[in-house]
Amino acid sequence: MNMKRIRGRHHRPNGGGNGGSSRHHNGQIPLNRNHVFDSNGPDMRVRGTAQQLFEKYLQLGRDASSSGDRIMAEAYFQHADHYFRILNAMTQAAQQNQQERQERQERQMRQRPSAASHEDGSADMGVDGDEGAVAEDTREVAMD
């Protein structure tokens, strides 16, 4: 039996490294602006971020349209639309994450007691607003 040895670090039996499960759960794409996509376009393979692929397919569609190839232009525009939708999903997810982070920070600020106030609600401040400033002045006078 002559079996070919598979090289590389990412080969896993059963299609993945997590017991056969896929890397992206539920078929969702990662919502990271720096994620690089491998796109199999209508006649070529293109690699880049969602923004780069959107711009590339949009330009290819314009070029095909100007040369009179309506079929290829439509195919490129459909690919551009796909990556445009991905960009919108990324933007919405980023806004939602930012809003959740801001709300979480506001909740934490409300739950934290103020550092300057004590049990009676007043702070031990000196004449100049410095804590302990009065005590230092009295020590110097007492030393004379």
mmCIF file of C-alpha atoms in Angstrom:
data_model
loop_
_atom_site.group_PDB
_atom_site.id
_atom_site.type_symbol
_atom_site.label_atom_id
_atom_site.label_comp_id
_atom_site.label_asym_id
_atom_site.label_seq_id
_atom_site.Cartn_x
_atom_site.Cartn_y
_atom_site.Cartn_z
ATOM 1 C CA MET A 1 0.000 0.000 0.000
ATOM 2 C CA ASN A 2 1.495 3.268 -1.114
ATOM 3 C CA MET A 3 0.011 6.127 0.939
ATOM 4 C CA LYS A 4 0.960 9.711 0.368
ATOM 5 C CA ARG A 5 2.147 11.550 3.437
ATOM 6 C CA ILE A 6 0.406 14.878 3.987
ATOM 7 C CA ARG A 7 2.713 17.673 5.032
ATOM 8 C CA GLY A 8 1.866 20.848 6.826
ATOM 9 C CA ARG A 9 0.807 21.761 10.293
ATOM 10 C CA HIS A 10 -2.875 22.335 9.748
ATOM 11 C CA HIS A 11 -3.953 18.918 8.467
ATOM 12 C CA ARG A 12 -6.403 17.263 10.818
ATOM 13 C CA PRO A 13 -8.427 14.121 10.240
ATOM 14 C CA ASN A 14 -12.212 14.590 10.219
ATOM 15 C CA GLY A 15 -11.901 18.053 8.709
ATOM 16 C CA GLY A 16 -10.780 20.154 11.632
ATOM 17 C CA GLY A 17 -8.825 20.535 14.812
ATOM 18 C CA ASN A 18 -11.771 20.531 17.215
ATOM 19 C CA GLY A 19 -13.019 16.986 16.859
ATOM 20 C CA GLY A 20 -14.323 17.577 13.367
ATOM 21 C CA SER A 21 -16.046 20.884 14.067
ATOM 22 C CA SER A 22 -15.395 23.816 11.819
ATOM 23 C CA ARG A 23 -13.296 26.806 12.811
ATOM 24 C CA HIS A 24 -16.134 29.282 12.420
ATOM 25 C CA HIS A 25 -19.237 28.278 14.332
ATOM 26 C CA ASN A 26 -22.599 28.196 12.560
ATOM 27 C CA GLY A 27 -21.008 29.171 9.258
ATOM 28 C CA GLN A 28 -20.451 32.713 10.482
ATOM 29 C CA ILE A 29 -17.482 34.690 9.316
ATOM 30 C CA PRO A 30 -15.252 36.402 11.849
ATOM 31 C CA LEU A 31 -16.200 40.045 12.194
ATOM 32 C CA ASN A 32 -12.685 41.410 12.202
ATOM 33 C CA ARG A 33 -11.762 44.130 9.716
ATOM 34 C CA ASN A 34 -8.289 42.657 9.255
ATOM 35 C CA HIS A 35 -9.533 39.170 8.353
ATOM 36 C CA VAL A 36 -8.172 38.068 4.973
ATOM 37 C CA PHE A 37 -10.613 36.300 2.660
ATOM 38 C CA ASP A 38 -9.768 33.909 -0.165
ATOM 39 C CA SER A 39 -12.329 34.664 -2.838
ATOM 40 C CA ASN A 40 -12.929 32.459 -5.838
ATOM 41 C CA GLY A 41 -14.298 34.965 -8.295
ATOM 42 C CA PRO A 42 -15.955 34.203 -11.619
ATOM 43 C CA ASP A 43 -12.669 33.803 -13.470
ATOM 44 C CA MET A 44 -9.862 34.322 -10.949
ATOM 45 C CA ARG A 45 -8.893 33.927 -7.328
ATOM 46 C CA VAL A 46 -8.600 37.127 -5.283
ATOM 47 C CA ARG A 47 -7.259 37.478 -1.750
ATOM 48 C CA GLY A 48 -7.692 40.401 0.631
ATOM 49 C CA THR A 49 -9.797 42.030 3.320
ATOM 50 C CA ALA A 50 -13.515 42.551 2.780
ATOM 51 C CA GLN A 51 -12.895 46.220 1.929
ATOM 52 C CA GLN A 52 -10.191 45.352 -0.595
ATOM 53 C CA LEU A 53 -12.305 42.633 -2.217
ATOM 54 C CA PHE A 54 -15.322 44.924 -2.426
ATOM 55 C CA GLU A 55 -13.267 47.608 -4.188
ATOM 56 C CA LYS A 56 -11.564 45.059 -6.468
ATOM 57 C CA TYR A 57 -14.810 43.409 -7.614
ATOM 58 C CA LEU A 58 -16.493 46.781 -8.045
ATOM 59 C CA GLN A 59 -13.650 47.931 -10.308
ATOM 60 C CA LEU A 60 -13.658 44.641 -12.228
ATOM 61 C CA GLY A 61 -17.412 45.025 -12.722
ATOM 62 C CA ARG A 62 -16.984 48.564 -14.033
ATOM 63 C CA ASP A 63 -14.241 47.436 -16.398
ATOM 64 C CA ALA A 64 -16.320 44.525 -17.701
ATOM 65 C CA SER A 65 -19.328 46.803 -18.127
ATOM 66 C CA SER A 66 -17.335 49.386 -20.068
ATOM 67 C CA SER A 67 -15.965 46.669 -22.356
ATOM 68 C CA GLY A 68 -19.505 45.488 -23.083
ATOM 69 C CA ASP A 69 -19.447 42.164 -21.195
ATOM 70 C CA ARG A 70 -22.685 42.448 -19.230
ATOM 71 C CA ILE A 71 -22.587 38.856 -17.941
ATOM 72 C CA MET A 72 -19.138 39.193 -16.341
ATOM 73 C CA ALA A 73 -20.019 42.662 -15.076
ATOM 74 C CA GLU A 74 -23.079 41.277 -13.288
ATOM 75 C CA ALA A 75 -21.023 38.441 -11.784
ATOM 76 C CA TYR A 76 -18.417 40.896 -10.485
ATOM 77 C CA PHE A 77 -21.102 43.225 -9.116
ATOM 78 C CA GLN A 78 -22.700 40.307 -7.271
ATOM 79 C CA HIS A 79 -19.355 39.482 -5.688
ATOM 80 C CA ALA A 80 -18.902 43.154 -4.763
ATOM 81 C CA ASP A 81 -22.383 43.153 -3.204
ATOM 82 C CA HIS A 82 -21.465 40.099 -1.120
ATOM 83 C CA TYR A 83 -18.418 41.814 0.370
ATOM 84 C CA PHE A 84 -20.380 45.053 0.821
ATOM 85 C CA ARG A 85 -22.836 43.117 2.999
ATOM 86 C CA ILE A 86 -19.948 41.636 4.979
ATOM 87 C CA LEU A 87 -18.574 45.147 5.556
ATOM 88 C CA ASN A 88 -21.984 46.306 6.800
ATOM 89 C CA ALA A 89 -22.191 43.336 9.178
ATOM 90 C CA MET A 90 -18.712 44.133 10.498
ATOM 91 C CA THR A 91 -19.622 47.788 11.030
ATOM 92 C CA GLN A 92 -22.836 46.915 12.866
ATOM 93 C CA ALA A 93 -21.044 44.380 15.071
ATOM 94 C CA ALA A 94 -18.304 46.902 15.897
ATOM 95 C CA GLN A 95 -20.885 49.547 16.832
ATOM 96 C CA GLN A 96 -22.786 47.068 18.981
ATOM 97 C CA ASN A 97 -19.581 45.949 20.736
ATOM 98 C CA GLN A 98 -18.606 49.567 21.366
ATOM 99 C CA GLN A 99 -22.029 50.363 22.803
ATOM 100 C CA GLU A 100 -21.945 47.279 25.057
ATOM 101 C CA ARG A 101 -18.429 48.155 26.230
ATOM 102 C CA GLN A 102 -19.492 51.727 27.006
ATOM 103 C CA GLU A 103 -22.571 50.542 28.940
ATOM 104 C CA ARG A 104 -20.441 48.065 30.901
ATOM 105 C CA GLN A 105 -17.964 50.816 31.822
ATOM 106 C CA GLU A 106 -20.795 53.109 32.935
ATOM 107 C CA ARG A 107 -22.245 50.334 35.137
ATOM 108 C CA GLN A 108 -18.838 49.748 36.704
ATOM 109 C CA MET A 109 -18.402 53.460 37.408
ATOM 110 C CA ARG A 110 -21.818 53.620 39.121
ATOM 111 C CA GLN A 111 -21.095 50.541 41.239
ATOM 112 C CA ARG A 112 -17.696 51.767 42.423
ATOM 113 C CA PRO A 113 -17.744 53.981 45.527
ATOM 114 C CA SER A 114 -16.086 57.358 45.168
ATOM 115 C CA ALA A 115 -12.428 57.263 46.238
ATOM 116 C CA ALA A 116 -12.478 60.765 47.787
ATOM 117 C CA SER A 117 -15.509 60.295 50.030
ATOM 118 C CA HIS A 118 -15.560 58.428 53.334
ATOM 119 C CA GLU A 119 -18.342 56.948 55.440
ATOM 120 C CA ASP A 120 -19.665 60.347 56.564
ATOM 121 C CA GLY A 121 -19.495 61.726 53.021
ATOM 122 C CA SER A 122 -16.746 64.251 53.725
ATOM 123 C CA ALA A 123 -13.096 64.139 52.822
ATOM 124 C CA ASP A 124 -10.127 64.925 55.055
ATOM 125 C CA MET A 125 -8.741 67.889 53.173
ATOM 126 C CA GLY A 126 -6.246 70.484 54.276
ATOM 127 C CA VAL A 127 -6.411 74.221 53.774
ATOM 128 C CA ASP A 128 -5.025 74.039 50.234
ATOM 129 C CA GLY A 129 -7.116 71.012 49.330
ATOM 130 C CA ASP A 130 -4.226 68.621 50.010
ATOM 131 C CA GLU A 131 -4.864 65.750 52.340
ATOM 132 C CA GLY A 132 -2.707 65.968 55.428
ATOM 133 C CA ALA A 133 -1.407 69.483 54.680
ATOM 134 C CA VAL A 134 -2.572 70.847 58.049
ATOM 135 C CA ALA A 135 -0.856 68.036 59.930
ATOM 136 C CA GLU A 136 2.487 68.785 58.263
ATOM 137 C CA ASP A 137 2.267 72.492 59.196
ATOM 138 C CA THR A 138 1.508 71.713 62.841
ATOM 139 C CA ARG A 139 4.423 69.300 63.087
ATOM 140 C CA GLU A 140 6.831 71.950 61.876
ATOM 141 C CA VAL A 141 5.537 74.445 64.432
ATOM 142 C CA ALA A 142 5.721 71.886 67.210
ATOM 143 C CA MET A 143 9.376 71.166 66.432
ATOM 144 C CA ASP A 144 10.493 74.751 67.054
#
